[in-house]
Amino acid sequence: MKYYSTNNKNEFVDFKTAVMSGLASDGGLFLPDRIPPLSKSFLDELSNLSTIEIAVNIADKFIDDEIENNTLQKIIEQSITFPSPLVELNESFSILELFHGPTLAFKDFGARFMARTMEHFIKDENEELNILVATSGDTGSAVANGFLGVEGINVFVLYPSGKVSKIQEQQFTTLGNNIKAIEIEGTFDDCQKIVKQAFVDKEIIGRKKMSSANSINIARLIPQTFYYFDAFKQNREKDNLIFCVPSGNFGNLTAGLFAKKMGLPVNKFIAATNSNDIFPKYLSSGIFHPKPSKKTYSNAMDVGNPSNLSRIIDLFNNDLDEIKSVIYSNTFSDEETLSAIAEVRNEFEYVIDPHGAVGYLAALDYKKNVTDSSRIIILETAHAAKFADVVEKAIGEKVIIPVRLEECMHKEKQSIMISNDYNEFKNYFIHS
């Protein structure tokens, strides 16, 4: 298996290079030169396989012999130590709970796998690896916790000041050790721009060994395919699957597209977005027009220039009609999000977070506008307690805070404030 840049299909690298560099030297994102198909017998036997067996089978297709099977199994066993249960709301909707990992967000799947994969690759090297990651919420805590204490790796988490929830901020600014929290005076898009600029900065490249832990890194996407197959295993219906994916940087949706191209019988994806509506507008106009992100209640989706859109366009050979045949999308406001949280609580006695609520709204919208009786699986990407202020505003009652979240709220915040000027960050990073 080789990987190419979305900016250049004629140059290829191996899996290790794609993971350790994060971003291609030309600024493009890595994609596999082919999406490896899974055999029909594997899909038929899925219900008899454990989560670990499913994951090893899938990951091995992307890695080939670069990590031997026993080591790969150990990496996955150490990474995926939590379930992703499928909960039925009614005959039309199910919730895939992806918040049972250490930081209570779906990004634990990718961050932990990536941390252990990188740890494996650098074990015989003398040079320290520096991980740069931009976060609008959950990525920072998942990556920070995934890499905490990993020898030879330093993590720099860039986040927009005042634009992540208090709980999210506490999860990655109180760890210390090899985790550095950088508070940027700006938006998530500013953070992401700084990270991307650093990766093509020749002076930094000459002085620092770097990689990214955002969903621009292919090692984040591969493990996110695992839970799509796990959902299929748990679902009563075994065909015409529809997944509704709360979407910001579109890594989660890209992983779902990988799963479909590998042979998972997915009929449709619903890309649920908040008022950062770049993708629905792209589907309707055919024009990708990035714009500054807006702050919303579903802040992990506050992305005005989604990186993974280039991967999606590439996977469909830039065929807009083909993209629209597979992906449905719509956008929803904060007011609608609050109403949806209340509706899900009242109708199903289920407490959903703001991102899942946007997913629920998009699923309802799809059922209203498309004649399709298939069950929709809504990805619930984070625990409601991570957004307690919003959820409590919607349902009028206190949200139970899990012990692991409660503990981090009493720790001391450790962060460095920097403006959104790239040169200020560069000066700090080079001398750190």
mmCIF file with all atom_site columns, N, CA and C in Angstrom, residues 165 296-299 334 336-346 350-358 382-401:
data_model
loop_
_atom_site.group_PDB
_atom_site.id
_atom_site.type_symbol
_atom_site.label_atom_id
_atom_site.label_alt_id
_atom_site.label_comp_id
_atom_site.label_asym_id
_atom_site.label_entity_id
_atom_site.label_seq_id
_atom_site.pdbx_PDB_ins_code
_atom_site.Cartn_x
_atom_site.Cartn_y
_atom_site.Cartn_z
_atom_site.occupancy
_atom_site.B_iso_or_equiv
_atom_site.pdbx_formal_charge
_atom_site.auth_seq_id
_atom_site.auth_comp_id
_atom_site.auth_asym_id
_atom_site.auth_atom_id
_atom_site.pdbx_PDB_model_num
ATOM 1   N N  . SER A 1 165 ? -15.154 24.627 25.287 1.00 0.00 ? 165 SER A N  1
ATOM 2   C CA . SER A 1 165 ? -15.843 24.583 26.578 1.00 0.00 ? 165 SER A CA 1
ATOM 3   C C  . SER A 1 165 ? -14.825 24.456 27.708 1.00 0.00 ? 165 SER A C  1
ATOM 4   N N  . THR A 1 296 ? -20.517 28.257 17.711 1.00 0.00 ? 296 THR A N  1
ATOM 5   C CA . THR A 1 296 ? -21.836 27.660 17.942 1.00 0.00 ? 296 THR A CA 1
ATOM 6   C C  . THR A 1 296 ? -21.799 26.787 19.196 1.00 0.00 ? 296 THR A C  1
ATOM 7   N N  . TYR A 1 297 ? -22.968 26.249 19.550 1.00 0.00 ? 297 TYR A N  1
ATOM 8   C CA . TYR A 1 297 ? -23.040 25.329 20.690 1.00 0.00 ? 297 TYR A CA 1
ATOM 9   C C  . TYR A 1 297 ? -22.326 24.006 20.394 1.00 0.00 ? 297 TYR A C  1
ATOM 10  N N  . SER A 1 298 ? -22.262 23.623 19.129 1.00 0.00 ? 298 SER A N  1
ATOM 11  C CA . SER A 1 298 ? -21.576 22.380 18.731 1.00 0.00 ? 298 SER A CA 1
ATOM 12  C C  . SER A 1 298 ? -20.178 22.746 18.237 1.00 0.00 ? 298 SER A C  1
ATOM 13  N N  . ASN A 1 299 ? -19.334 23.170 19.183 1.00 0.00 ? 299 ASN A N  1
ATOM 14  C CA . ASN A 1 299 ? -18.094 23.868 18.804 1.00 0.00 ? 299 ASN A CA 1
ATOM 15  C C  . ASN A 1 299 ? -17.051 23.000 18.117 1.00 0.00 ? 299 ASN A C  1
ATOM 16  N N  . ASP A 1 334 ? -28.216 27.149 16.322 1.00 0.00 ? 334 ASP A N  1
ATOM 17  C CA . ASP A 1 334 ? -28.127 26.876 17.759 1.00 0.00 ? 334 ASP A CA 1
ATOM 18  C C  . ASP A 1 334 ? -29.511 26.708 18.379 1.00 0.00 ? 334 ASP A C  1
ATOM 19  N N  . GLU A 1 336 ? -32.229 25.597 16.960 1.00 0.00 ? 336 GLU A N  1
ATOM 20  C CA . GLU A 1 336 ? -32.727 24.267 16.587 1.00 0.00 ? 336 GLU A CA 1
ATOM 21  C C  . GLU A 1 336 ? -32.003 23.175 17.374 1.00 0.00 ? 336 GLU A C  1
ATOM 22  N N  . THR A 1 337 ? -30.724 23.391 17.634 1.00 0.00 ? 337 THR A N  1
ATOM 23  C CA . THR A 1 337 ? -29.938 22.424 18.404 1.00 0.00 ? 337 THR A CA 1
ATOM 24  C C  . THR A 1 337 ? -30.490 22.278 19.817 1.00 0.00 ? 337 THR A C  1
ATOM 25  N N  . LEU A 1 338 ? -30.779 23.402 20.478 1.00 0.00 ? 338 LEU A N  1
ATOM 26  C CA . LEU A 1 338 ? -31.366 23.356 21.825 1.00 0.00 ? 338 LEU A CA 1
ATOM 27  C C  . LEU A 1 338 ? -32.695 22.613 21.815 1.00 0.00 ? 338 LEU A C  1
ATOM 28  N N  . SER A 1 339 ? -33.531 22.908 20.837 1.00 0.00 ? 339 SER A N  1
ATOM 29  C CA . SER A 1 339 ? -34.842 22.248 20.739 1.00 0.00 ? 339 SER A CA 1
ATOM 30  C C  . SER A 1 339 ? -34.684 20.748 20.540 1.00 0.00 ? 339 SER A C  1
ATOM 31  N N  . ALA A 1 340 ? -33.688 20.358 19.741 1.00 0.00 ? 340 ALA A N  1
ATOM 32  C CA . ALA A 1 340 ? -33.466 18.935 19.474 1.00 0.00 ? 340 ALA A CA 1
ATOM 33  C C  . ALA A 1 340 ? -32.995 18.201 20.727 1.00 0.00 ? 340 ALA A C  1
ATOM 34  N N  . ILE A 1 341 ? -32.126 18.832 21.515 1.00 0.00 ? 341 ILE A N  1
ATOM 35  C CA . ILE A 1 341 ? -31.668 18.214 22.768 1.00 0.00 ? 341 ILE A CA 1
ATOM 36  C C  . ILE A 1 341 ? -32.865 17.956 23.679 1.00 0.00 ? 341 ILE A C  1
ATOM 37  N N  . ALA A 1 342 ? -33.748 18.956 23.782 1.00 0.00 ? 342 ALA A N  1
ATOM 38  C CA . ALA A 1 342 ? -34.948 18.817 24.615 1.00 0.00 ? 342 ALA A CA 1
ATOM 39  C C  . ALA A 1 342 ? -35.878 17.739 24.067 1.00 0.00 ? 342 ALA A C  1
ATOM 40  N N  . GLU A 1 343 ? -36.051 17.708 22.754 1.00 0.00 ? 343 GLU A N  1
ATOM 41  C CA . GLU A 1 343 ? -36.950 16.729 22.127 1.00 0.00 ? 343 GLU A CA 1
ATOM 42  C C  . GLU A 1 343 ? -36.464 15.296 22.356 1.00 0.00 ? 343 GLU A C  1
ATOM 43  N N  . VAL A 1 344 ? -35.177 15.069 22.181 1.00 0.00 ? 344 VAL A N  1
ATOM 44  C CA . VAL A 1 344 ? -34.623 13.724 22.384 1.00 0.00 ? 344 VAL A CA 1
ATOM 45  C C  . VAL A 1 344 ? -34.763 13.311 23.845 1.00 0.00 ? 344 VAL A C  1
ATOM 46  N N  . ARG A 1 345 ? -34.562 14.255 24.760 1.00 0.00 ? 345 ARG A N  1
ATOM 47  C CA . ARG A 1 345 ? -34.711 13.953 26.197 1.00 0.00 ? 345 ARG A CA 1
ATOM 48  C C  . ARG A 1 345 ? -36.159 13.615 26.519 1.00 0.00 ? 345 ARG A C  1
ATOM 49  N N  . ASN A 1 346 ? -37.099 14.374 25.981 1.00 0.00 ? 346 ASN A N  1
ATOM 50  C CA . ASN A 1 346 ? -38.513 14.180 26.307 1.00 0.00 ? 346 ASN A CA 1
ATOM 51  C C  . ASN A 1 346 ? -39.105 12.941 25.640 1.00 0.00 ? 346 ASN A C  1
ATOM 52  N N  . TYR A 1 350 ? -33.340 10.174 26.530 1.00 0.00 ? 350 TYR A N  1
ATOM 53  C CA . TYR A 1 350 ? -31.919 10.049 26.185 1.00 0.00 ? 350 TYR A CA 1
ATOM 54  C C  . TYR A 1 350 ? -31.316 11.453 26.182 1.00 0.00 ? 350 TYR A C  1
ATOM 55  N N  . VAL A 1 351 ? -30.177 11.605 26.848 1.00 0.00 ? 351 VAL A N  1
ATOM 56  C CA . VAL A 1 351 ? -29.513 12.913 26.904 1.00 0.00 ? 351 VAL A CA 1
ATOM 57  C C  . VAL A 1 351 ? -28.420 12.948 25.836 1.00 0.00 ? 351 VAL A C  1
ATOM 58  N N  . ILE A 1 352 ? -28.624 13.787 24.845 1.00 0.00 ? 352 ILE A N  1
ATOM 59  C CA . ILE A 1 352 ? -27.726 13.860 23.697 1.00 0.00 ? 352 ILE A CA 1
ATOM 60  C C  . ILE A 1 352 ? -26.908 15.150 23.759 1.00 0.00 ? 352 ILE A C  1
ATOM 61  N N  . ASP A 1 353 ? -25.712 15.126 23.226 1.00 0.00 ? 353 ASP A N  1
ATOM 62  C CA . ASP A 1 353 ? -24.888 16.339 23.263 1.00 0.00 ? 353 ASP A CA 1
ATOM 63  C C  . ASP A 1 353 ? -25.215 17.224 22.058 1.00 0.00 ? 353 ASP A C  1
ATOM 64  N N  . PRO A 1 354 ? -24.715 18.457 21.996 1.00 0.00 ? 354 PRO A N  1
ATOM 65  C CA . PRO A 1 354 ? -25.086 19.360 20.891 1.00 0.00 ? 354 PRO A CA 1
ATOM 66  C C  . PRO A 1 354 ? -24.719 18.833 19.502 1.00 0.00 ? 354 PRO A C  1
ATOM 67  N N  . HIS A 1 355 ? -23.600 18.117 19.388 1.00 0.00 ? 355 HIS A N  1
ATOM 68  C CA . HIS A 1 355 ? -23.191 17.586 18.087 1.00 0.00 ? 355 HIS A CA 1
ATOM 69  C C  . HIS A 1 355 ? -24.134 16.473 17.645 1.00 0.00 ? 355 HIS A C  1
ATOM 70  N N  . GLY A 1 356 ? -24.457 15.591 18.583 1.00 0.00 ? 356 GLY A N  1
ATOM 71  C CA . GLY A 1 356 ? -25.428 14.539 18.286 1.00 0.00 ? 356 GLY A CA 1
ATOM 72  C C  . GLY A 1 356 ? -26.794 15.114 17.966 1.00 0.00 ? 356 GLY A C  1
ATOM 73  N N  . ALA A 1 357 ? -27.129 16.238 18.616 1.00 0.00 ? 357 ALA A N  1
ATOM 74  C CA . ALA A 1 357 ? -28.420 16.886 18.355 1.00 0.00 ? 357 ALA A CA 1
ATOM 75  C C  . ALA A 1 357 ? -28.490 17.407 16.925 1.00 0.00 ? 357 ALA A C  1
ATOM 76  N N  . VAL A 1 358 ? -27.382 17.957 16.433 1.00 0.00 ? 358 VAL A N  1
ATOM 77  C CA . VAL A 1 358 ? -27.334 18.391 15.031 1.00 0.00 ? 358 VAL A CA 1
ATOM 78  C C  . VAL A 1 358 ? -27.496 17.176 14.118 1.00 0.00 ? 358 VAL A C  1
ATOM 79  N N  . ALA A 1 382 ? -19.707 12.741 21.335 1.00 0.00 ? 382 ALA A N  1
ATOM 80  C CA . ALA A 1 382 ? -19.164 13.164 22.630 1.00 0.00 ? 382 ALA A CA 1
ATOM 81  C C  . ALA A 1 382 ? -20.219 12.996 23.719 1.00 0.00 ? 382 ALA A C  1
ATOM 82  N N  . HIS A 1 383 ? -19.764 12.824 24.934 1.00 0.00 ? 383 HIS A N  1
ATOM 83  C CA . HIS A 1 383 ? -20.654 12.704 26.089 1.00 0.00 ? 383 HIS A CA 1
ATOM 84  C C  . HIS A 1 383 ? -21.303 14.059 26.367 1.00 0.00 ? 383 HIS A C  1
ATOM 85  N N  . ALA A 1 384 ? -22.577 14.037 26.692 1.00 0.00 ? 384 ALA A N  1
ATOM 86  C CA . ALA A 1 384 ? -23.320 15.281 26.941 1.00 0.00 ? 384 ALA A CA 1
ATOM 87  C C  . ALA A 1 384 ? -22.708 16.115 28.061 1.00 0.00 ? 384 ALA A C  1
ATOM 88  N N  . ALA A 1 385 ? -22.046 15.463 29.023 1.00 0.00 ? 385 ALA A N  1
ATOM 89  C CA . ALA A 1 385 ? -21.464 16.189 30.154 1.00 0.00 ? 385 ALA A CA 1
ATOM 90  C C  . ALA A 1 385 ? -20.355 17.140 29.726 1.00 0.00 ? 385 ALA A C  1
ATOM 91  N N  . LYS A 1 386 ? -19.751 16.905 28.562 1.00 0.00 ? 386 LYS A N  1
ATOM 92  C CA . LYS A 1 386 ? -18.698 17.802 28.087 1.00 0.00 ? 386 LYS A CA 1
ATOM 93  C C  . LYS A 1 386 ? -19.270 19.156 27.669 1.00 0.00 ? 386 LYS A C  1
ATOM 94  N N  . PHE A 1 387 ? -20.589 19.195 27.501 1.00 0.00 ? 387 PHE A N  1
ATOM 95  C CA . PHE A 1 387 ? -21.276 20.431 27.096 1.00 0.00 ? 387 PHE A CA 1
ATOM 96  C C  . PHE A 1 387 ? -22.444 20.679 28.040 1.00 0.00 ? 387 PHE A C  1
ATOM 97  N N  . ALA A 1 388 ? -22.158 20.501 29.339 1.00 0.00 ? 388 ALA A N  1
ATOM 98  C CA . ALA A 1 388 ? -23.202 20.542 30.359 1.00 0.00 ? 388 ALA A CA 1
ATOM 99  C C  . ALA A 1 388 ? -23.990 21.845 30.340 1.00 0.00 ? 388 ALA A C  1
ATOM 100 N N  . ASP A 1 389 ? -23.313 22.981 30.131 1.00 0.00 ? 389 ASP A N  1
ATOM 101 C CA . ASP A 1 389 ? -24.023 24.261 30.170 1.00 0.00 ? 389 ASP A CA 1
ATOM 102 C C  . ASP A 1 389 ? -25.085 24.339 29.076 1.00 0.00 ? 389 ASP A C  1
ATOM 103 N N  . VAL A 1 390 ? -24.758 23.882 27.881 1.00 0.00 ? 390 VAL A N  1
ATOM 104 C CA . VAL A 1 390 ? -25.713 23.912 26.767 1.00 0.00 ? 390 VAL A CA 1
ATOM 105 C C  . VAL A 1 390 ? -26.837 22.908 26.994 1.00 0.00 ? 390 VAL A C  1
ATOM 106 N N  . VAL A 1 391 ? -26.469 21.704 27.389 1.00 0.00 ? 391 VAL A N  1
ATOM 107 C CA . VAL A 1 391 ? -27.469 20.645 27.579 1.00 0.00 ? 391 VAL A CA 1
ATOM 108 C C  . VAL A 1 391 ? -28.424 21.004 28.710 1.00 0.00 ? 391 VAL A C  1
ATOM 109 N N  . GLU A 1 392 ? -27.888 21.530 29.808 1.00 0.00 ? 392 GLU A N  1
ATOM 110 C CA . GLU A 1 392 ? -28.737 21.915 30.938 1.00 0.00 ? 392 GLU A CA 1
ATOM 111 C C  . GLU A 1 392 ? -29.677 23.055 30.566 1.00 0.00 ? 392 GLU A C  1
ATOM 112 N N  . LYS A 1 393 ? -29.212 23.959 29.731 1.00 0.00 ? 393 LYS A N  1
ATOM 113 C CA . LYS A 1 393 ? -30.061 25.047 29.231 1.00 0.00 ? 393 LYS A CA 1
ATOM 114 C C  . LYS A 1 393 ? -31.234 24.484 28.435 1.00 0.00 ? 393 LYS A C  1
ATOM 115 N N  . ALA A 1 394 ? -30.979 23.400 27.704 1.00 0.00 ? 394 ALA A N  1
ATOM 116 C CA . ALA A 1 394 ? -32.013 22.808 26.849 1.00 0.00 ? 394 ALA A CA 1
ATOM 117 C C  . ALA A 1 394 ? -33.016 21.969 27.626 1.00 0.00 ? 394 ALA A C  1
ATOM 118 N N  . ILE A 1 395 ? -32.529 21.177 28.594 1.00 0.00 ? 395 ILE A N  1
ATOM 119 C CA . ILE A 1 395 ? -33.428 20.219 29.259 1.00 0.00 ? 395 ILE A CA 1
ATOM 120 C C  . ILE A 1 395 ? -33.894 20.687 30.631 1.00 0.00 ? 395 ILE A C  1
ATOM 121 N N  . GLY A 1 396 ? -33.293 21.764 31.151 1.00 0.00 ? 396 GLY A N  1
ATOM 122 C CA . GLY A 1 396 ? -33.746 22.306 32.424 1.00 0.00 ? 396 GLY A CA 1
ATOM 123 C C  . GLY A 1 396 ? -33.425 21.452 33.624 1.00 0.00 ? 396 GLY A C  1
ATOM 124 N N  . GLU A 1 397 ? -32.398 20.629 33.519 1.00 0.00 ? 397 GLU A N  1
ATOM 125 C CA . GLU A 1 397 ? -31.980 19.813 34.665 1.00 0.00 ? 397 GLU A CA 1
ATOM 126 C C  . GLU A 1 397 ? -30.476 19.593 34.603 1.00 0.00 ? 397 GLU A C  1
ATOM 127 N N  . LYS A 1 398 ? -29.897 19.219 35.742 1.00 0.00 ? 398 LYS A N  1
ATOM 128 C CA . LYS A 1 398 ? -28.458 19.020 35.826 1.00 0.00 ? 398 LYS A CA 1
ATOM 129 C C  . LYS A 1 398 ? -28.031 17.761 35.067 1.00 0.00 ? 398 LYS A C  1
ATOM 130 N N  . VAL A 1 399 ? -26.887 17.859 34.418 1.00 0.00 ? 399 VAL A N  1
ATOM 131 C CA . VAL A 1 399 ? -26.295 16.702 33.746 1.00 0.00 ? 399 VAL A CA 1
ATOM 132 C C  . VAL A 1 399 ? -25.296 16.063 34.701 1.00 0.00 ? 399 VAL A C  1
ATOM 133 N N  . ILE A 1 400 ? -25.346 14.750 34.806 1.00 0.00 ? 400 ILE A N  1
ATOM 134 C CA . ILE A 1 400 ? -24.408 14.040 35.676 1.00 0.00 ? 400 ILE A CA 1
ATOM 135 C C  . ILE A 1 400 ? -23.016 14.076 35.046 1.00 0.00 ? 400 ILE A C  1
ATOM 136 N N  . ILE A 1 401 ? -22.047 14.568 35.805 1.00 0.00 ? 401 ILE A N  1
ATOM 137 C CA . ILE A 1 401 ? -20.671 14.674 35.313 1.00 0.00 ? 401 ILE A CA 1
ATOM 138 C C  . ILE A 1 401 ? -19.899 13.414 35.711 1.00 0.00 ? 401 ILE A C  1
#
